[in-house]
Amino acid sequence: RVLFRSMYDTLAGDLRRAAHAIENRDIEKRCNEVNHALLVLGYLEEWIDHKNSGQFAQDLSIFYRYLRTRMIEAQAKMSAEILKEVIALILKVRGTWQQMESHASSAKDVPTPVQSRTLHNAFASQEDRPASSWSA
């Protein structure tokens, strides 16, 4: 789980720099930072244990797809605001991972049902957001 937190830190840092680049109209930096963030997100998706993690794996997959969609939308719209929303979600889930670590009663790789619900609640707010109006 420490690895997840550090990957979330990297993801948030990439997106912070991308948002700053948008505000400074630095297209090359924005593209580089968002591209790296998408790469990090891909690594996180590869680590999902779909075989053993049940609903938790599904929820995490949905969350990561949502992040990817919003990052691409931010690129297309050159929106620092969208990136800042994504950063807030990432940091919320990262904080939940950290809380789970501090309250862990065992060293299991798969979250318990209570931990899974806690994480789900951390990123459930993304489901309440309106669907993107951007299309290709």
PDB file of C-alpha atoms in Angstrom:
ATOM      1  CA  ARG A   1       0.000   0.000   0.000  1.00  0.00           C
ATOM      2  CA  VAL A   2       2.950   2.318   0.516  1.00  0.00           C
ATOM      3  CA  LEU A   3       3.668   1.837  -3.162  1.00  0.00           C
ATOM      4  CA  PHE A   4       0.136   2.987  -4.016  1.00  0.00           C
ATOM      5  CA  ARG A   5       0.600   6.134  -1.947  1.00  0.00           C
ATOM      6  CA  SER A   6       3.892   6.966  -3.647  1.00  0.00           C
ATOM      7  CA  MET A   7       2.369   6.369  -7.080  1.00  0.00           C
ATOM      8  CA  TYR A   8      -0.540   8.631  -6.133  1.00  0.00           C
ATOM      9  CA  ASP A   9       1.985  11.267  -5.009  1.00  0.00           C
ATOM     10  CA  THR A  10       3.732  11.007  -8.371  1.00  0.00           C
ATOM     11  CA  LEU A  11       0.419  11.241 -10.205  1.00  0.00           C
ATOM     12  CA  ALA A  12      -0.673  14.297  -8.218  1.00  0.00           C
ATOM     13  CA  GLY A  13       2.725  15.958  -8.729  1.00  0.00           C
ATOM     14  CA  ASP A  14       2.584  15.379 -12.482  1.00  0.00           C
ATOM     15  CA  LEU A  15      -0.884  16.896 -12.655  1.00  0.00           C
ATOM     16  CA  ARG A  16       0.082  19.865 -10.453  1.00  0.00           C
ATOM     17  CA  ARG A  17       2.932  20.651 -12.827  1.00  0.00           C
ATOM     18  CA  ALA A  18       0.604  20.178 -15.807  1.00  0.00           C
ATOM     19  CA  ALA A  19      -1.944  22.591 -14.303  1.00  0.00           C
ATOM     20  CA  HIS A  20       0.820  25.110 -13.685  1.00  0.00           C
ATOM     21  CA  ALA A  21       1.995  24.658 -17.288  1.00  0.00           C
ATOM     22  CA  ILE A  22      -1.539  25.320 -18.550  1.00  0.00           C
ATOM     23  CA  GLU A  23      -1.681  28.512 -16.499  1.00  0.00           C
ATOM     24  CA  ASN A  24       1.690  29.543 -17.991  1.00  0.00           C
ATOM     25  CA  ARG A  25       0.706  28.480 -21.522  1.00  0.00           C
ATOM     26  CA  ASP A  26       3.597  26.023 -21.675  1.00  0.00           C
ATOM     27  CA  ILE A  27       2.158  23.434 -24.053  1.00  0.00           C
ATOM     28  CA  GLU A  28       5.219  21.190 -24.173  1.00  0.00           C
ATOM     29  CA  LYS A  29       5.479  20.937 -20.374  1.00  0.00           C
ATOM     30  CA  ARG A  30       1.723  20.349 -20.060  1.00  0.00           C
ATOM     31  CA  CYS A  31       1.868  17.509 -22.586  1.00  0.00           C
ATOM     32  CA  ASN A  32       4.925  15.917 -20.964  1.00  0.00           C
ATOM     33  CA  GLU A  33       3.413  16.031 -17.482  1.00  0.00           C
ATOM     34  CA  VAL A  34      -0.001  14.696 -18.516  1.00  0.00           C
ATOM     35  CA  ASN A  35       1.632  11.969 -20.599  1.00  0.00           C
ATOM     36  CA  HIS A  36       3.694  10.890 -17.590  1.00  0.00           C
ATOM     37  CA  ALA A  37       0.595  10.975 -15.388  1.00  0.00           C
ATOM     38  CA  LEU A  38      -1.189   8.710 -17.876  1.00  0.00           C
ATOM     39  CA  LEU A  39       1.769   6.320 -17.761  1.00  0.00           C
ATOM     40  CA  VAL A  40       1.655   6.215 -13.950  1.00  0.00           C
ATOM     41  CA  LEU A  41      -2.088   5.619 -14.090  1.00  0.00           C
ATOM     42  CA  GLY A  42      -1.470   2.730 -16.482  1.00  0.00           C
ATOM     43  CA  TYR A  43       0.922   1.154 -13.963  1.00  0.00           C
ATOM     44  CA  LEU A  44      -1.679   1.525 -11.221  1.00  0.00           C
ATOM     45  CA  GLU A  45      -4.262  -0.170 -13.428  1.00  0.00           C
ATOM     46  CA  GLU A  46      -1.908  -3.066 -14.143  1.00  0.00           C
ATOM     47  CA  TRP A  47      -1.591  -3.760 -10.415  1.00  0.00           C
ATOM     48  CA  ILE A  48      -5.299  -4.261  -9.860  1.00  0.00           C
ATOM     49  CA  ASP A  49      -5.884  -7.846  -8.816  1.00  0.00           C
ATOM     50  CA  HIS A  50      -9.117  -8.559 -10.679  1.00  0.00           C
ATOM     51  CA  LYS A  51      -8.925 -12.249  -9.814  1.00  0.00           C
ATOM     52  CA  ASN A  52      -8.861 -11.906  -6.018  1.00  0.00           C
ATOM     53  CA  SER A  53     -10.197  -8.439  -5.202  1.00  0.00           C
ATOM     54  CA  GLY A  54     -13.815  -8.643  -6.389  1.00  0.00           C
ATOM     55  CA  GLN A  55     -15.851  -5.458  -6.122  1.00  0.00           C
ATOM     56  CA  PHE A  56     -12.863  -3.511  -4.877  1.00  0.00           C
ATOM     57  CA  ALA A  57     -11.025  -4.210  -8.153  1.00  0.00           C
ATOM     58  CA  GLN A  58     -14.066  -3.135 -10.154  1.00  0.00           C
ATOM     59  CA  ASP A  59     -14.425   0.090  -8.168  1.00  0.00           C
ATOM     60  CA  LEU A  60     -10.749   0.894  -8.558  1.00  0.00           C
ATOM     61  CA  SER A  61     -10.915   0.227 -12.308  1.00  0.00           C
ATOM     62  CA  ILE A  62     -13.880   2.587 -12.633  1.00  0.00           C
ATOM     63  CA  PHE A  63     -12.051   5.227 -10.614  1.00  0.00           C
ATOM     64  CA  TYR A  64      -8.926   4.976 -12.780  1.00  0.00           C
ATOM     65  CA  ARG A  65     -10.982   5.153 -15.986  1.00  0.00           C
ATOM     66  CA  TYR A  66     -12.662   8.263 -14.642  1.00  0.00           C
ATOM     67  CA  LEU A  67      -9.279   9.856 -13.864  1.00  0.00           C
ATOM     68  CA  ARG A  68      -8.004   9.043 -17.362  1.00  0.00           C
ATOM     69  CA  THR A  69     -11.117  10.526 -18.971  1.00  0.00           C
ATOM     70  CA  ARG A  70     -10.819  13.721 -16.957  1.00  0.00           C
ATOM     71  CA  MET A  71      -7.082  14.060 -17.682  1.00  0.00           C
ATOM     72  CA  ILE A  72      -7.693  13.718 -21.407  1.00  0.00           C
ATOM     73  CA  GLU A  73     -10.562  16.194 -21.170  1.00  0.00           C
ATOM     74  CA  ALA A  74      -8.286  18.644 -19.333  1.00  0.00           C
ATOM     75  CA  GLN A  75      -5.735  18.269 -22.134  1.00  0.00           C
ATOM     76  CA  ALA A  76      -8.326  18.923 -24.824  1.00  0.00           C
ATOM     77  CA  LYS A  77      -9.827  21.910 -23.016  1.00  0.00           C
ATOM     78  CA  MET A  78      -6.483  23.102 -21.591  1.00  0.00           C
ATOM     79  CA  SER A  79      -8.208  23.249 -18.216  1.00  0.00           C
ATOM     80  CA  ALA A  80      -6.144  23.618 -15.073  1.00  0.00           C
ATOM     81  CA  GLU A  81      -9.415  23.502 -13.116  1.00  0.00           C
ATOM     82  CA  ILE A  82     -10.210  19.971 -14.274  1.00  0.00           C
ATOM     83  CA  LEU A  83      -6.698  18.867 -13.336  1.00  0.00           C
ATOM     84  CA  LYS A  84      -7.096  20.408  -9.895  1.00  0.00           C
ATOM     85  CA  GLU A  85     -10.347  18.448  -9.410  1.00  0.00           C
ATOM     86  CA  VAL A  86      -8.536  15.250 -10.406  1.00  0.00           C
ATOM     87  CA  ILE A  87      -5.678  16.038  -8.020  1.00  0.00           C
ATOM     88  CA  ALA A  88      -8.170  16.488  -5.165  1.00  0.00           C
ATOM     89  CA  LEU A  89      -9.699  13.067  -5.878  1.00  0.00           C
ATOM     90  CA  ILE A  90      -6.285  11.423  -6.076  1.00  0.00           C
ATOM     91  CA  LEU A  91      -5.193  12.959  -2.784  1.00  0.00           C
ATOM     92  CA  LYS A  92      -8.453  11.919  -1.126  1.00  0.00           C
ATOM     93  CA  VAL A  93      -7.923   8.289  -2.123  1.00  0.00           C
ATOM     94  CA  ARG A  94      -4.231   8.510  -1.208  1.00  0.00           C
ATOM     95  CA  GLY A  95      -5.221   9.720   2.256  1.00  0.00           C
ATOM     96  CA  THR A  96      -7.618   6.812   2.567  1.00  0.00           C
ATOM     97  CA  TRP A  97      -4.833   4.367   1.679  1.00  0.00           C
ATOM     98  CA  GLN A  98      -2.736   5.988   4.410  1.00  0.00           C
ATOM     99  CA  GLN A  99      -5.541   5.683   6.970  1.00  0.00           C
ATOM    100  CA  MET A 100      -6.015   2.042   6.041  1.00  0.00           C
ATOM    101  CA  GLU A 101      -2.307   1.407   6.592  1.00  0.00           C
ATOM    102  CA  SER A 102      -2.370   2.953  10.030  1.00  0.00           C
ATOM    103  CA  HIS A 103      -5.452   0.926  11.027  1.00  0.00           C
ATOM    104  CA  ALA A 104      -4.422  -2.314   9.342  1.00  0.00           C
ATOM    105  CA  SER A 105      -4.782  -5.343  11.562  1.00  0.00           C
ATOM    106  CA  SER A 106      -2.917  -7.600   9.152  1.00  0.00           C
ATOM    107  CA  ALA A 107      -0.583  -7.410   6.182  1.00  0.00           C
ATOM    108  CA  LYS A 108      -3.141  -8.647   3.645  1.00  0.00           C
ATOM    109  CA  ASP A 109      -2.735  -7.446   0.066  1.00  0.00           C
ATOM    110  CA  VAL A 110      -6.492  -7.478  -0.575  1.00  0.00           C
ATOM    111  CA  PRO A 111      -8.482  -4.928   1.414  1.00  0.00           C
ATOM    112  CA  THR A 112     -11.041  -6.222   3.876  1.00  0.00           C
ATOM    113  CA  PRO A 113     -14.701  -5.430   3.097  1.00  0.00           C
ATOM    114  CA  VAL A 114     -14.595  -2.500   5.531  1.00  0.00           C
ATOM    115  CA  GLN A 115     -11.406  -1.136   3.948  1.00  0.00           C
ATOM    116  CA  SER A 116     -12.878  -1.637   0.492  1.00  0.00           C
ATOM    117  CA  ARG A 117     -15.982   0.364   1.472  1.00  0.00           C
ATOM    118  CA  THR A 118     -13.758   3.076   2.935  1.00  0.00           C
ATOM    119  CA  LEU A 119     -11.821   3.378  -0.305  1.00  0.00           C
ATOM    120  CA  HIS A 120     -15.019   3.207  -2.354  1.00  0.00           C
ATOM    121  CA  ASN A 121     -16.459   6.085  -0.322  1.00  0.00           C
ATOM    122  CA  ALA A 122     -13.290   8.086  -0.933  1.00  0.00           C
ATOM    123  CA  PHE A 123     -13.745   8.035  -4.679  1.00  0.00           C
ATOM    124  CA  ALA A 124     -17.521   7.619  -4.869  1.00  0.00           C
ATOM    125  CA  SER A 125     -17.896  11.370  -5.312  1.00  0.00           C
ATOM    126  CA  GLN A 126     -16.657  10.995  -8.886  1.00  0.00           C
ATOM    127  CA  GLU A 127     -19.891   9.102  -9.669  1.00  0.00           C
ATOM    128  CA  ASP A 128     -21.886  12.138  -8.527  1.00  0.00           C
ATOM    129  CA  ARG A 129     -20.230  14.371 -11.077  1.00  0.00           C
ATOM    130  CA  PRO A 130     -21.976  15.061 -14.351  1.00  0.00           C
ATOM    131  CA  ALA A 131     -20.791  13.046 -17.308  1.00  0.00           C
ATOM    132  CA  SER A 132     -18.295  14.770 -19.541  1.00  0.00           C
ATOM    133  CA  SER A 133     -19.776  16.719 -22.410  1.00  0.00           C
ATOM    134  CA  TRP A 134     -16.541  16.496 -24.376  1.00  0.00           C
ATOM    135  CA  SER A 135     -16.475  14.159 -27.325  1.00  0.00           C
ATOM    136  CA  ALA A 136     -14.106  13.421 -30.160  1.00  0.00           C
TER     137      ALA A 136
END
